[in-house]
Every structure is written in C-alpha cells, then in structure tokens.
Tab-separated table of C-alpha atoms and ligand atoms in Angstrom:
chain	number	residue	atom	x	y	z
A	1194	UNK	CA	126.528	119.992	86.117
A	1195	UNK	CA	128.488	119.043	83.251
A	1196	UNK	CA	126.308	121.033	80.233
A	1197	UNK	CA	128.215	119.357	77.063
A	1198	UNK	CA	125.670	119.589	74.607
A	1199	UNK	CA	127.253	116.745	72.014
A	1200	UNK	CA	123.711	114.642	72.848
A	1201	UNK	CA	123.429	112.251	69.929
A	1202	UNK	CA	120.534	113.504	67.855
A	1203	UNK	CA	117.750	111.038	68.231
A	1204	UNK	CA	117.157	109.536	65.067
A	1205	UNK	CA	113.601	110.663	63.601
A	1206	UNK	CA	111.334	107.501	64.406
A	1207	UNK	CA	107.686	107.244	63.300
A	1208	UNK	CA	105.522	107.712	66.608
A	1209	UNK	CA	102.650	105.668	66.277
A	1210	UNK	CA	99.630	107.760	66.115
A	1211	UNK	CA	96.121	107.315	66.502
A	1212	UNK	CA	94.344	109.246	63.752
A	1213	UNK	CA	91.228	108.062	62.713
A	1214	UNK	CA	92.225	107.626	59.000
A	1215	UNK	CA	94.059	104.765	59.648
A	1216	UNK	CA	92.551	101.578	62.013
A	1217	UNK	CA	95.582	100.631	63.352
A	1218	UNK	CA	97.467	102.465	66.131
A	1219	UNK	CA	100.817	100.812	67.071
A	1220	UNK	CA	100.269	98.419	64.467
A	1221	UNK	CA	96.972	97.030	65.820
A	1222	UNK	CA	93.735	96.664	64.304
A	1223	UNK	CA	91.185	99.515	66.311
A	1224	UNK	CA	88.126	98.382	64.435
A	1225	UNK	CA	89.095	94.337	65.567
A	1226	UNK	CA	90.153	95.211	68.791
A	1227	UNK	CA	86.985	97.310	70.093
A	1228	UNK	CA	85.129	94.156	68.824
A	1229	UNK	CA	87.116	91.700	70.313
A	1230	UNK	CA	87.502	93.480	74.017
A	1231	UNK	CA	84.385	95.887	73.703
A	1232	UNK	CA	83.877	99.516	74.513
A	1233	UNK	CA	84.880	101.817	75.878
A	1234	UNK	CA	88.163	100.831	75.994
A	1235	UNK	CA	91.217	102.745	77.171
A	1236	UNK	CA	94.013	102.002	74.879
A	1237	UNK	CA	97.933	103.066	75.309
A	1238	UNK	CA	100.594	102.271	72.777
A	1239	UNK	CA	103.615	100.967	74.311
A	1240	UNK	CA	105.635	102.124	71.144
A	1241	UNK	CA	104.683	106.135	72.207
A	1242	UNK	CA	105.386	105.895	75.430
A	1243	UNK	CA	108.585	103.997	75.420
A	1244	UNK	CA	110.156	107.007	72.536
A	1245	UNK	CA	108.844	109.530	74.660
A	1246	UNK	CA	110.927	108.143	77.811
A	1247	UNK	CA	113.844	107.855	75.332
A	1248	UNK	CA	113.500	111.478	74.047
A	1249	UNK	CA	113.558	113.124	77.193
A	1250	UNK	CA	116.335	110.769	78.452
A	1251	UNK	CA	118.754	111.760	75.114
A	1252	UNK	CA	117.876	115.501	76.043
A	1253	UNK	CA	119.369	114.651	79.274
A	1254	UNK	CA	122.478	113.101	77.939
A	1255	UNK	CA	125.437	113.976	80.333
A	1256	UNK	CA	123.632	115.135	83.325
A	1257	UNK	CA	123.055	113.087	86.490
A	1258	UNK	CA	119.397	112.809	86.137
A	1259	UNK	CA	116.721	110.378	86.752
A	1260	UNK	CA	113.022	110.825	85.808
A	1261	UNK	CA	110.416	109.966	87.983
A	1262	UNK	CA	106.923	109.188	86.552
A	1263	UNK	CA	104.274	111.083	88.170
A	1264	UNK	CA	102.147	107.900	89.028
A	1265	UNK	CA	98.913	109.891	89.316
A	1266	UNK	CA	98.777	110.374	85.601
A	1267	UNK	CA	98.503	106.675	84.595
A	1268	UNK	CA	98.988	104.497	87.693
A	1269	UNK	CA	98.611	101.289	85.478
A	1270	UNK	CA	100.490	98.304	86.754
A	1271	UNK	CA	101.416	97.707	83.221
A	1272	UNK	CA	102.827	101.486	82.273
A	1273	UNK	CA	104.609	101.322	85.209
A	1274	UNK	CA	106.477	98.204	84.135
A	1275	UNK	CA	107.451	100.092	81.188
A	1276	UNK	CA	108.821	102.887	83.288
A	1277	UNK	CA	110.943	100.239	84.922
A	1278	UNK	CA	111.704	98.799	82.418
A	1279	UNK	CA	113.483	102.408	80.992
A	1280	UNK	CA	114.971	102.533	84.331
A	1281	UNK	CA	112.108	105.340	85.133
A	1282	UNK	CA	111.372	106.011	88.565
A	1283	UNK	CA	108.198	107.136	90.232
A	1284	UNK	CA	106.735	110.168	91.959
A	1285	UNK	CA	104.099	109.304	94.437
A	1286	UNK	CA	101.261	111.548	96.418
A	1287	UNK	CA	100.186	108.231	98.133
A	1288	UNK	CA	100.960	104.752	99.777
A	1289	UNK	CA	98.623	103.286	97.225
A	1290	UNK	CA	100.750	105.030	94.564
A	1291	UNK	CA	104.041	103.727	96.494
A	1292	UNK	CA	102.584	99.701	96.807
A	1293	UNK	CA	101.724	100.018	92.566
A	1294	UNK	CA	105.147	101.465	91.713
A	1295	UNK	CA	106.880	98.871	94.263
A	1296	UNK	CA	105.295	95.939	92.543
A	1297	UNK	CA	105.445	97.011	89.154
A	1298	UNK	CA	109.293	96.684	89.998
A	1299	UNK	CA	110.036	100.405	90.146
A	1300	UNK	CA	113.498	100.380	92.687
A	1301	UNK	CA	112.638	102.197	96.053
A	1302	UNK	CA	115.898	104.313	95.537
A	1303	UNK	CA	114.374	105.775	92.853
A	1304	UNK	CA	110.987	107.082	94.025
A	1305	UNK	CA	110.218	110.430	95.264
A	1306	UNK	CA	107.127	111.144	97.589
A	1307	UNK	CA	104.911	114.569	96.969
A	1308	UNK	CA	102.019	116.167	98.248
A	1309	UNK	CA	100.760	118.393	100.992
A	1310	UNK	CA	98.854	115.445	103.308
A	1311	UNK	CA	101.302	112.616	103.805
A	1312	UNK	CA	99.673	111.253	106.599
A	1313	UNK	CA	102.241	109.757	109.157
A	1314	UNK	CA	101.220	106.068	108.499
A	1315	UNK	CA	102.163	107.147	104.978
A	1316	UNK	CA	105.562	108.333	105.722
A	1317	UNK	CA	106.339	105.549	108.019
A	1318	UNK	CA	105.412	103.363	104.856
A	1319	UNK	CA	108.073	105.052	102.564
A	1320	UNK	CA	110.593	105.378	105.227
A	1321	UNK	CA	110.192	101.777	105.699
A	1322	UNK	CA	111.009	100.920	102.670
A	1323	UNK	CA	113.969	103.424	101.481
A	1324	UNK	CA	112.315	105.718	99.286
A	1325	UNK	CA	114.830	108.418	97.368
A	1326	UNK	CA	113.356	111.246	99.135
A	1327	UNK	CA	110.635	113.187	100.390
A	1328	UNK	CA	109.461	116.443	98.644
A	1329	UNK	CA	108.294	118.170	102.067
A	1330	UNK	CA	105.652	120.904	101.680
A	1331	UNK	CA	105.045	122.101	105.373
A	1332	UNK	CA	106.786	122.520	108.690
A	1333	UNK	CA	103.864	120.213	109.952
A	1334	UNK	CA	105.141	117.722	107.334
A	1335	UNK	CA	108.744	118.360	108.331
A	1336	UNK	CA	108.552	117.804	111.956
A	1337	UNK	CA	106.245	114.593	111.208
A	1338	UNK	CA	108.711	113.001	109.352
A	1339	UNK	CA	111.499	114.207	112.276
A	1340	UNK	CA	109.274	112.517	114.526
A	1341	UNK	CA	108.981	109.469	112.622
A	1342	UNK	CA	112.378	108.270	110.830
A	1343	UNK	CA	113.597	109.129	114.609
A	1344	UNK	CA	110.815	106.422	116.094
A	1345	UNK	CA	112.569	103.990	113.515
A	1346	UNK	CA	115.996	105.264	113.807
A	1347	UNK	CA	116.886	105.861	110.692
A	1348	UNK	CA	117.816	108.908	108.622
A	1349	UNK	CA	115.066	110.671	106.042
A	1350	UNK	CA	116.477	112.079	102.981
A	1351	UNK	CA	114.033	115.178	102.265
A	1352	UNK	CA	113.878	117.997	100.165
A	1353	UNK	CA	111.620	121.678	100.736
A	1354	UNK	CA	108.957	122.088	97.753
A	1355	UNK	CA	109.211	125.640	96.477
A	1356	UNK	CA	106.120	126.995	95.924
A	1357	UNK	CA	108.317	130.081	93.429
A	1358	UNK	CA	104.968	132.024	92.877
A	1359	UNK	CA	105.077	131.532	89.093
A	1360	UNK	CA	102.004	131.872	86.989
A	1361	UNK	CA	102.260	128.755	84.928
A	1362	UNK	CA	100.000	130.197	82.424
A	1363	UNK	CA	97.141	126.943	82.669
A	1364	UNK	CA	93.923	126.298	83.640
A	1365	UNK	CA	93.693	127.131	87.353
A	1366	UNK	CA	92.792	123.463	88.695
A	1367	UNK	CA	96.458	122.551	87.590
A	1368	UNK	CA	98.588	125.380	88.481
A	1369	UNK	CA	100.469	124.886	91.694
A	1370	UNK	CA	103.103	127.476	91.667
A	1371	UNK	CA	101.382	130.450	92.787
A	1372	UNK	CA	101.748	131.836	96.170
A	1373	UNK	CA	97.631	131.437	96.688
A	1374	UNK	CA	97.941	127.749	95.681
A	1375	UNK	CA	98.145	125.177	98.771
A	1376	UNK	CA	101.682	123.784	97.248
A	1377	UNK	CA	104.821	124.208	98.907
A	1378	UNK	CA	106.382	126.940	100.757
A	1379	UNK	CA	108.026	130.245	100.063
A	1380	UNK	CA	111.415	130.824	99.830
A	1381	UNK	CA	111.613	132.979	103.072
A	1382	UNK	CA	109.964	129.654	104.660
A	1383	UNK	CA	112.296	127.351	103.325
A	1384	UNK	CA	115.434	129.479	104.562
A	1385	UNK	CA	114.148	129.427	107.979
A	1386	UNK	CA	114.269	125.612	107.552
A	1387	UNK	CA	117.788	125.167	106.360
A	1388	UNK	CA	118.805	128.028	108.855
A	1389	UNK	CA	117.532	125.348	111.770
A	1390	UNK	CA	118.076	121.721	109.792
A	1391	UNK	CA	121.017	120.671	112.174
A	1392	UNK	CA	117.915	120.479	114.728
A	1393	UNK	CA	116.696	118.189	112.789
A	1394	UNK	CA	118.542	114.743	113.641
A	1395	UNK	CA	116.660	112.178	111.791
A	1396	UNK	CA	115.912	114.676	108.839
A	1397	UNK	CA	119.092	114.603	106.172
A	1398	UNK	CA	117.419	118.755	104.234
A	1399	UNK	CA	119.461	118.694	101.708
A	1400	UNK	CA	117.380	118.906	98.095
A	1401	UNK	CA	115.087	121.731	96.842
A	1402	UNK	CA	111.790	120.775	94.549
A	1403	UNK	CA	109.590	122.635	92.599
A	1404	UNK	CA	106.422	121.385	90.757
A	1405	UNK	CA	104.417	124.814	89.219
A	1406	UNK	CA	101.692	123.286	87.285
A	1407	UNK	CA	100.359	120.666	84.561
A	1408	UNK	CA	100.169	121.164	80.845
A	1409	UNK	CA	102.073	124.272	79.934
A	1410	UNK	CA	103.224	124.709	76.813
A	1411	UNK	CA	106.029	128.000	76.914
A	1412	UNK	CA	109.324	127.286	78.413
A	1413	UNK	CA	108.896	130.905	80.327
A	1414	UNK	CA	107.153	130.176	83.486
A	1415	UNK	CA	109.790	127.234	83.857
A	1416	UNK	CA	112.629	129.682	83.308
A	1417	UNK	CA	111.079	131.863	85.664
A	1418	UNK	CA	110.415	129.437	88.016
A	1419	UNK	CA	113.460	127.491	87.877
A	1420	UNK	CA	115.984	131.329	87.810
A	1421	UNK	CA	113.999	131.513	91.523
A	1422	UNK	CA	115.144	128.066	92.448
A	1423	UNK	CA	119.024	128.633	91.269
A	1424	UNK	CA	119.064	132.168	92.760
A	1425	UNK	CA	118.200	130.245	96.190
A	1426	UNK	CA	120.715	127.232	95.760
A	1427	UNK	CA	123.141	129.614	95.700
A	1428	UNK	CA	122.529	131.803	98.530
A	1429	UNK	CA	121.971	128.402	100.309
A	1430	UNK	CA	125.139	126.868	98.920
A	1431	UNK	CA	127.080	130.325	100.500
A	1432	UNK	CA	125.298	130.211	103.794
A	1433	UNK	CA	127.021	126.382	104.039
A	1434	UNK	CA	123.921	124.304	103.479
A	1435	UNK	CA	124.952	121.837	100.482
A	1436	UNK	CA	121.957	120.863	97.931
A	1437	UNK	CA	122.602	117.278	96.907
A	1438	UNK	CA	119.095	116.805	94.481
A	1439	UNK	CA	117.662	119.940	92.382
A	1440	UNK	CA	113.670	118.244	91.828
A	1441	UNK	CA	112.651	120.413	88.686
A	1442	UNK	CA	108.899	118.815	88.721
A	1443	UNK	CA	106.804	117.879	85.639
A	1444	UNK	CA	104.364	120.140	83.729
A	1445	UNK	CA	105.345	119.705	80.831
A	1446	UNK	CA	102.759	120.216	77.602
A	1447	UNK	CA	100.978	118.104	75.408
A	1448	UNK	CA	99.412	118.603	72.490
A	1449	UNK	CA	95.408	117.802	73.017
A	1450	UNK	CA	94.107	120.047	69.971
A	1451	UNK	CA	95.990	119.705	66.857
A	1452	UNK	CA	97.449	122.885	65.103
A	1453	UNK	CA	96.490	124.503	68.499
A	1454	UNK	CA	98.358	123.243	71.122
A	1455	UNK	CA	102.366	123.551	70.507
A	1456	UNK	CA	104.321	121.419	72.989
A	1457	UNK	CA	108.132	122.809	73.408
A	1458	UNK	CA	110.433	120.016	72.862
A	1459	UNK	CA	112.183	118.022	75.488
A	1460	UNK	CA	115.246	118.841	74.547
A	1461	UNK	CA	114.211	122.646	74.423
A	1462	UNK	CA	112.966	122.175	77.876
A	1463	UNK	CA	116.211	120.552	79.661
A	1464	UNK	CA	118.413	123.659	77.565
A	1465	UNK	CA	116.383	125.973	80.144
A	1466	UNK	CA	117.604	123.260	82.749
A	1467	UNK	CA	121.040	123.325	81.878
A	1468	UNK	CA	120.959	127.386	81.506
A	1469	UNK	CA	119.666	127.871	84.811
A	1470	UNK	CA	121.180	125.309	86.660
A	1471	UNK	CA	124.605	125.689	84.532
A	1472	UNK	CA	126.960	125.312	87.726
A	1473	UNK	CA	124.813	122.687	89.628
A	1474	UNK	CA	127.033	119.773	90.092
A	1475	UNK	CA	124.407	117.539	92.285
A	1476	UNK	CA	121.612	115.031	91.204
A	1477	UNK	CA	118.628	116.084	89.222
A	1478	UNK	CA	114.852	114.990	89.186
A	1479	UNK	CA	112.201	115.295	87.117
A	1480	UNK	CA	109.008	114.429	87.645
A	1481	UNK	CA	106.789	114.345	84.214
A	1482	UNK	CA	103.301	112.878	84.195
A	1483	UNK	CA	101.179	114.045	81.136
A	1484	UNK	CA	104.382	114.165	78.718
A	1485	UNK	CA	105.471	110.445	78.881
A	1486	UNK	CA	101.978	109.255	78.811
A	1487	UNK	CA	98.875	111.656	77.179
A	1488	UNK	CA	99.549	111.657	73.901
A	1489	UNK	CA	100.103	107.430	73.884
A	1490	UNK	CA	96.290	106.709	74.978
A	1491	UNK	CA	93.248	106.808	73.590
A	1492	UNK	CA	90.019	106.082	74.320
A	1493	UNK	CA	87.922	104.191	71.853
A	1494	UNK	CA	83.705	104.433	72.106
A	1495	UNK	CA	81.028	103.831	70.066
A	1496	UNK	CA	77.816	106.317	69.214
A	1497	UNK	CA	75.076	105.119	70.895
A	1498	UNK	CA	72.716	107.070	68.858
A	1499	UNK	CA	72.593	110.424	67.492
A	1500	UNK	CA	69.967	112.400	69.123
A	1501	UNK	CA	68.428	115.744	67.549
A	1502	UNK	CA	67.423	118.357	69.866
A	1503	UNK	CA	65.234	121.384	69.441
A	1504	UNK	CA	68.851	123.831	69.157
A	1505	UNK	CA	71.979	121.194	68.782
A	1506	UNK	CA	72.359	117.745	67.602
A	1507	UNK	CA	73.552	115.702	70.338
A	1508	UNK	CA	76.156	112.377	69.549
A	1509	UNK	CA	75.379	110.251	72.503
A	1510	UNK	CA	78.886	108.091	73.660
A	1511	UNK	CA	79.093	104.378	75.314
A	1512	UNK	CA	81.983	106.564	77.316
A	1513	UNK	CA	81.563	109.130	79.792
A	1514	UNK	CA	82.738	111.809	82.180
A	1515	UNK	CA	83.659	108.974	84.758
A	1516	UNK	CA	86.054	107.466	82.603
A	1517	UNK	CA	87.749	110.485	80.828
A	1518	UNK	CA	86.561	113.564	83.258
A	1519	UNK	CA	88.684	116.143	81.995
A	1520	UNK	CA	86.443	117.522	80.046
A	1521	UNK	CA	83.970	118.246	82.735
A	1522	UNK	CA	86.420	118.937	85.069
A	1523	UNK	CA	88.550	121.289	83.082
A	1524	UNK	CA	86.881	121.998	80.186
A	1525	UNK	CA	89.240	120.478	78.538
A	1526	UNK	CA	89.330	119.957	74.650
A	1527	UNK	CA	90.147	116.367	73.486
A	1528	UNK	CA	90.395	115.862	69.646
A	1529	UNK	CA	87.470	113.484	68.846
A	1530	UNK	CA	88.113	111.487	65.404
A	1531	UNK	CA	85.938	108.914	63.740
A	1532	UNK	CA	87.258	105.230	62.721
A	1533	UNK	CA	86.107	105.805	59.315
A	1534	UNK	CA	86.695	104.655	55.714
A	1535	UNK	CA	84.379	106.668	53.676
A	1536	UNK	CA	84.547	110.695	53.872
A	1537	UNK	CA	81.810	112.152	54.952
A	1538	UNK	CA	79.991	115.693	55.047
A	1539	UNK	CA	80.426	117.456	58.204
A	1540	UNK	CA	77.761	117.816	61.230
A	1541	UNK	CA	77.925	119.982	63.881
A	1542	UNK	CA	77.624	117.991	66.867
A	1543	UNK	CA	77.530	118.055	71.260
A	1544	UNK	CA	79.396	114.965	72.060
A	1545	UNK	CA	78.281	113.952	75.422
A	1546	UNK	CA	77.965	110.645	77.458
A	1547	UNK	CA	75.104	108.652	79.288
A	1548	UNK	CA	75.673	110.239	82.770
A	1549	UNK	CA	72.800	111.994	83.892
A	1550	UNK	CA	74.488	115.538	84.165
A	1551	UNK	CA	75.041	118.087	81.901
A	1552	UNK	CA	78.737	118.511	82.461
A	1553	UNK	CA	79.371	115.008	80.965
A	1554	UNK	CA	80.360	116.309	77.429
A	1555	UNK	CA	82.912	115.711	75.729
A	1556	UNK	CA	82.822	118.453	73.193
A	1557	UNK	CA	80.382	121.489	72.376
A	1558	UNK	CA	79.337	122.586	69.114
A	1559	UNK	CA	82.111	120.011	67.502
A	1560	UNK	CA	82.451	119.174	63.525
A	1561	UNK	CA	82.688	116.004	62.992
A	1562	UNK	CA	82.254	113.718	59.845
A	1563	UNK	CA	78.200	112.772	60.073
A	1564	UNK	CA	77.949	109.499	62.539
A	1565	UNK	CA	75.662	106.805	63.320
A	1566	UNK	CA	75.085	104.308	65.815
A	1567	UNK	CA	77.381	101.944	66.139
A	1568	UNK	CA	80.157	104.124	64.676
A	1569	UNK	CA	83.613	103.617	66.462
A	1570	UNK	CA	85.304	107.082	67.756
A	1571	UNK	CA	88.683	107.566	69.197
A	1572	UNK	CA	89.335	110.569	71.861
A	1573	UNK	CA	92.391	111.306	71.689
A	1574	UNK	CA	95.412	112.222	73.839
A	1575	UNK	CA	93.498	110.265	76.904
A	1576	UNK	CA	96.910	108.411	78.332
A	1577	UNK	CA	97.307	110.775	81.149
A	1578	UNK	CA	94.874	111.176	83.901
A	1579	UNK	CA	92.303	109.425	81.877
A	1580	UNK	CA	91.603	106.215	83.165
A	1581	UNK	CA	93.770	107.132	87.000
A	1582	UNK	CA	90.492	109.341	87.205
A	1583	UNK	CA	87.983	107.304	86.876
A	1584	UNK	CA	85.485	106.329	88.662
A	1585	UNK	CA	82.207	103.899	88.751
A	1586	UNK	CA	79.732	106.922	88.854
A	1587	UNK	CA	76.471	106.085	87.604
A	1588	UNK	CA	77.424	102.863	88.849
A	1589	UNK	CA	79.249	102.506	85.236
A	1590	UNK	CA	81.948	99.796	85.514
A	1591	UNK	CA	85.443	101.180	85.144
A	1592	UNK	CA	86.724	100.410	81.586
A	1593	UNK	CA	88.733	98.061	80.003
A	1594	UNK	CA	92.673	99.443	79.397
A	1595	UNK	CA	94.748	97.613	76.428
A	1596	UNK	CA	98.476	98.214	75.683
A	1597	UNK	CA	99.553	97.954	72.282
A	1598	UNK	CA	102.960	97.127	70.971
A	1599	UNK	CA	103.962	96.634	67.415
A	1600	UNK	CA	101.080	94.333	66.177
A	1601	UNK	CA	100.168	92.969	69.418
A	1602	UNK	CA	97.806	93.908	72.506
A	1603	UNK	CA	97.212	93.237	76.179
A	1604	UNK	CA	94.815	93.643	78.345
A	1605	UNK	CA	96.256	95.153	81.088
A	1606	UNK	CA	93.184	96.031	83.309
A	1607	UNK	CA	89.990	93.784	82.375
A	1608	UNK	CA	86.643	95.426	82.231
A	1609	UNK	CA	85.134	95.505	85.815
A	1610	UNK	CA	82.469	93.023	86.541
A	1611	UNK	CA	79.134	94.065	88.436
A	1612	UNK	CA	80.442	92.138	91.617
A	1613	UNK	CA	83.883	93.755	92.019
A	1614	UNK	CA	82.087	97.220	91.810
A	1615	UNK	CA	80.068	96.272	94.448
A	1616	UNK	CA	82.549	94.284	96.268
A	1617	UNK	CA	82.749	96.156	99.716
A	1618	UNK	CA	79.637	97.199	99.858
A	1619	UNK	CA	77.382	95.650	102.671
A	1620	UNK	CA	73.628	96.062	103.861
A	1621	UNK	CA	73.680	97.696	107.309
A	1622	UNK	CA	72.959	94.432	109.543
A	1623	UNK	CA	75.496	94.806	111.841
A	1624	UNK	CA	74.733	97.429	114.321
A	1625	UNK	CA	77.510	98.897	116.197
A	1626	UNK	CA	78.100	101.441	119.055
A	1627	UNK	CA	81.241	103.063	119.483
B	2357	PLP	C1	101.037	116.006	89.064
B	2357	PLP	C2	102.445	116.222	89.418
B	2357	PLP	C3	103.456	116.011	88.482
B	2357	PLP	C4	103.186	115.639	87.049
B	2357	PLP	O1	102.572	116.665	86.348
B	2357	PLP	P1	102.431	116.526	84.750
B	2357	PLP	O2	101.827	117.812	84.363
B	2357	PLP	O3	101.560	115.374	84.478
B	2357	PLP	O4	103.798	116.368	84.201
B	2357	PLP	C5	104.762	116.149	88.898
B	2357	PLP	N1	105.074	116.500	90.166
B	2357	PLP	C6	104.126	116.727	91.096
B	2357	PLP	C7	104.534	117.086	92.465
B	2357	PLP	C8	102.788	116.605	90.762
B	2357	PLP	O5	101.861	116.844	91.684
C-alpha cells in the first residue's frame, strides 16, 4: 500500500448546518418547508453528505480503496443515488438492502454483504448477481455459501469477519468487537479456515474484515483492532494464503452533542490505516454508516403543547420514538434546537413524543429556550439510523424524508398514507389447514 501522504488538502468549505439560529439549512427555508410538506419531517442535506464522501475519499488519496455505505444507516433510495453518484458502494446485512442499493444504481462489483444470518435464499441472491464479496461470520455461513455458488457453478469471493475482541469504548447495543458479541470469529477460528480453504472449491477465502462497533470517537480501539488484523495478514501471508481485500469496517464518530462529542478526523482515521496496514499492497474497504450520513439529517417537529406536571414540565413532540428511536433505544442524546427568531429565557424541559410509553423521550431534564405550541424544533444529527428505524408503532404513519441541495428540496419518501400502512393487512376470512 503505497502510503504517500502528498493528499491535496481539501479546501475548507462551509458545511451546511442546521442550527436553529438560522431557518435555512442547505440553503432552504425550514420554517417554509415544514409548512409546505408538514411535520415531522426527516430532512438530509445533500450538500453534507456529498463533502463528507469527498473528505474521507481525499484522506484516502493514493490507496486502492473503495467505501461502501453501510445501507442500514439511511437506506433511502435517494442517499443511495448520491453514494453512486460519488462512486460509493454499499454494505448490505440483507436482500432488501441488496434490491435498494441495486436500483439506486450502486454497481454489484462494488457491494459487500455482512451479517451473521444470511439466509441461503439471500446468498443465492447476491451470488446471482456478482456482488464484491461476502464478509463471512460463521463456518455455518461458510459452508452455506460452498454449498451454494457450487449449486450455481460459480466462484464466491469471501472474506472471514474478525471479531479482534476490542472494546470499542460505546454504548453496548453497538459494539461488535468483543469476543462476547455474536459478530465474527476469532482469529484461532479464522486460521483453521484458511488452513482448510483449498477444500473449499466454489469459495475464493481470500479477504479479512473487521467491523468493532458504531459511534466511537478515539482512534485507539481502531488501532488496536486493526494492529490484530495486520499481525494476522502477515502470519497468513507467510503460511502462503494471499489476502487480496483488507475490510476495515465503519464506526466511525459523530458528533450528536456539541462541545461534547469530538469526532477524530477522517484523515486522522485512515493515518491509523496507513500505519497499520503500511506494507499492505491489496484492495481496501471501508464500510462507514453514521459518518457519511448523521450529521446531514435532521428531523424537524412541532410542540404540540407544553404540558406541566406535578415535578417536570413536559414539551410534548408531533415526532416520536418510532421515527427517531435512538433515544429510547440507546439513550442517546440528540441536540434539540428551536427555529426561533426572538431569544428567549430558558425552561427546563422533558421532551417526549405522543407514544404511549415512557421511553419515548427525546431528552430529560433539557434547557431549552421557553416554547409553545406550534413552535418548530429541529433534532439534530438524525441522518443515520433515523428514519431506516422507523416504524408505524402507534399506528403513526412513517414520516415524510426531504433532501436539500443548495436552495432546492425533494421529497424523496412522501408521507405514508393510512392505506399503505395498512396495506397487507387482511381480516382472517380465509381459513386454512396446513
Ligand atoms: C452497521 C455496520 C457498519 C456501519 O457502522 P457505522 O457506525 O454507521 O459506521 C459497517 N459495517 C458493518 C458490518 C455494520 O454492521
């Protein structure tokens, strides 16, 4: 791997931000636009996520590296055109994920398929259609996909996920890299596979991948993770197995609470890559979700009504847990800013939303400028595994998504109607026996 280091310095460019104190967020008018489409409304700024591709591909500059999007963090038809269109590829955990990425014009060659239950239909699918590889995370897995690239005589290029018991240092729903966690396998696993790959006819094992976690935000569990993975491609490299694809995974950080949360940089992040993989001469993947995506959405509600209780005041949302769950599901904290002209004095407030449980808040004990309802809020940071998570709980509609770019908007997912949420759904007339 050729580690010149003469990348071009990316020029500093303005990335359009979503504030509060001003209305407009990649040059369109929030106040107009919640109007116009209603809320709540996921919105993503083309602008963002198009200079975060190009950062991380100038950090790259030199290497042979492609990035795959990790489709589970915004599976958008739309955002994946824009990954296309920057020559981004995809990382999939499902046929569903492999049909959007497909038609939003994302090249087989340059998808990647994870996860630990690829069912064999699902492997059939990819192999049917040429994906890059598959990241293989089980000897069950391995000899499935044996089984079936040989029942369609053809050759599946695959590489072993290394689970490189790291401690990614996040919140334990999103850390994979630990020996307890159900990714991947160890190393002494994965050199019992190499040691018997020739078995494998129909199986081409020649890549290593390792994914350890989502949203961390030091470069040291990567180092860690990623000195593991070199120490092993070169014992396997000696023992004669080549390694034509290092996968370094995603993970990467964003920043959700401001003067709190301290991203590395891209370019500080592939300088651990280029360290630790100095000698590597093959093909390099990386898989970031959150990074390209999180920090280009929001999610724009209105205050129902403020509510006083007998201990906290509560700010009651048009959103809720089913379409931004992090919160509830991770505790996650999500700056909250009002659209606002006028400062105002500050209330202590429980943001929460209309479903009917108490884990659908937003925010505990928040300050926020005093609201009213009616007021228009942005939560910010909401590109990534926002809107992919939703769901119609409290048989609430799935939202409305918009991307923005320079002045203009489109609606790239229209508000759900009552019928298509109910679509599928039957009265049991039909009785059958089995
Ligand atoms: C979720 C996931 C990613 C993306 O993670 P981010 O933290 O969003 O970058 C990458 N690779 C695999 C295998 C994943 O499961």
């Amino acid at each position: 791997m050729p580690t010149q280091t003469s990348s071009r310095p990316a020029a500093p460019q303005p990335v359009p931000q979503a504030n509060g104190t001003s209305h407009y967020f990649d040059g369109v008018d929030l106040p107009a636009l919640a109007q116009r489409i209603g809320t709540p409304l996921h919105a993503y700024s083309a602008s963002a996520i198009r200079q975060r591709i190009s950062e991380l591909q100038s950090a790259l500059a030199g290497l042979d590296a492609t990035i795959c999007f990790a489709v589970k963090a915004n599976s958008n038809l739309a955002i994946l055109q824009l990954m296309a269109q920057a020559s981004v590829g995809a990382d999939i955990v499902s046929v569903g994920e492999l049909r959007r990425a497909l038609n939003a014009g994302i090249p087989a060659e340059r998808i990647v398929f994870s996860g630990v239950g690829k069912s064999a239909d699902e492997i059939a699918g990819a192999l049917n259609v040429g994906i890059m590889r598959f990241n293989v995370e089980s000897l069950d897995e391995l000899h499935t996909l044996q089984r079936v690239a040989k029942a369609q005589d053809v050759t599946a290029r695959a590489a072993v996920r290394i689970n490189p018991d790291v401690d990614a240092q996040t919140h334990a729903k999103i850390s994979t890299g630990k020996s307890e966690n159900k990714f991947g396998v160890s190393i002494d696993e994965a050199r019992r596979w190499f040691a018997e790959r020739k078995r494998l006819g129909h199986v081409q094992l020649d890549g290593l991948h390792v994914h350890i976690g989502s949203q961390i935000l030091s470069l040291d569990p990567f180092r860690l993770a990623l000195q593991r993975v070199a120490a092993f491609w070169r014992e396997l490299e000696q023992a004669g197995h080549p390694i034509n694809s290092i996968d370094v995974g995603g993970g990467l950080g964003v920043c959700y609470r401001a003067g709190t949360d301290h991203p590395v940089a891209a370019a500080d992040y592939v300088n651990v890559i280029r360290d630790a993989l100095a000698d590597y001469r093959g093909k390099l993947l990386l898989e970031p979700g959150r990074y390209l995506v999180a920090e280009a959405g929001v999610l724009l509600t209105r205050v129902l009504r403020v509510k006083p209780g007998v201990e906290r005041t509560f700010l009651v949302l048009d959103a809720a847990m089913n379409d931004l769950q992090r919160p509830s599901l991770y505790d996650a904290w999500h700056d909250i800013v009002p659209v606002a002209d006028a400062p105002r004095p500050l209330v202590t407030y429980d943001i929460v939303g209309p479903v009917c449980e108490t884990g659908d808040t937003f925010a505990r004990a928040r300050e926020l400028p005093e609201c009213a309802a009616g007021d228009l809020l942005l939560i910010k940071a909401t590109g990534a595994y926002g809107a992919s998570m939703a769901s119609t709980y409290n048989s609430r509609p799935l939202a409305a998504e918009v991307l923005l770019n320079q002045g203009r908007y489109a609606v790239v997912r229209r508000r759900q109607h009552f019928e298509e949420m109910i679509a599928g759904e039957q009265p049991a007339r039909n009785w059958e026996t089995t």
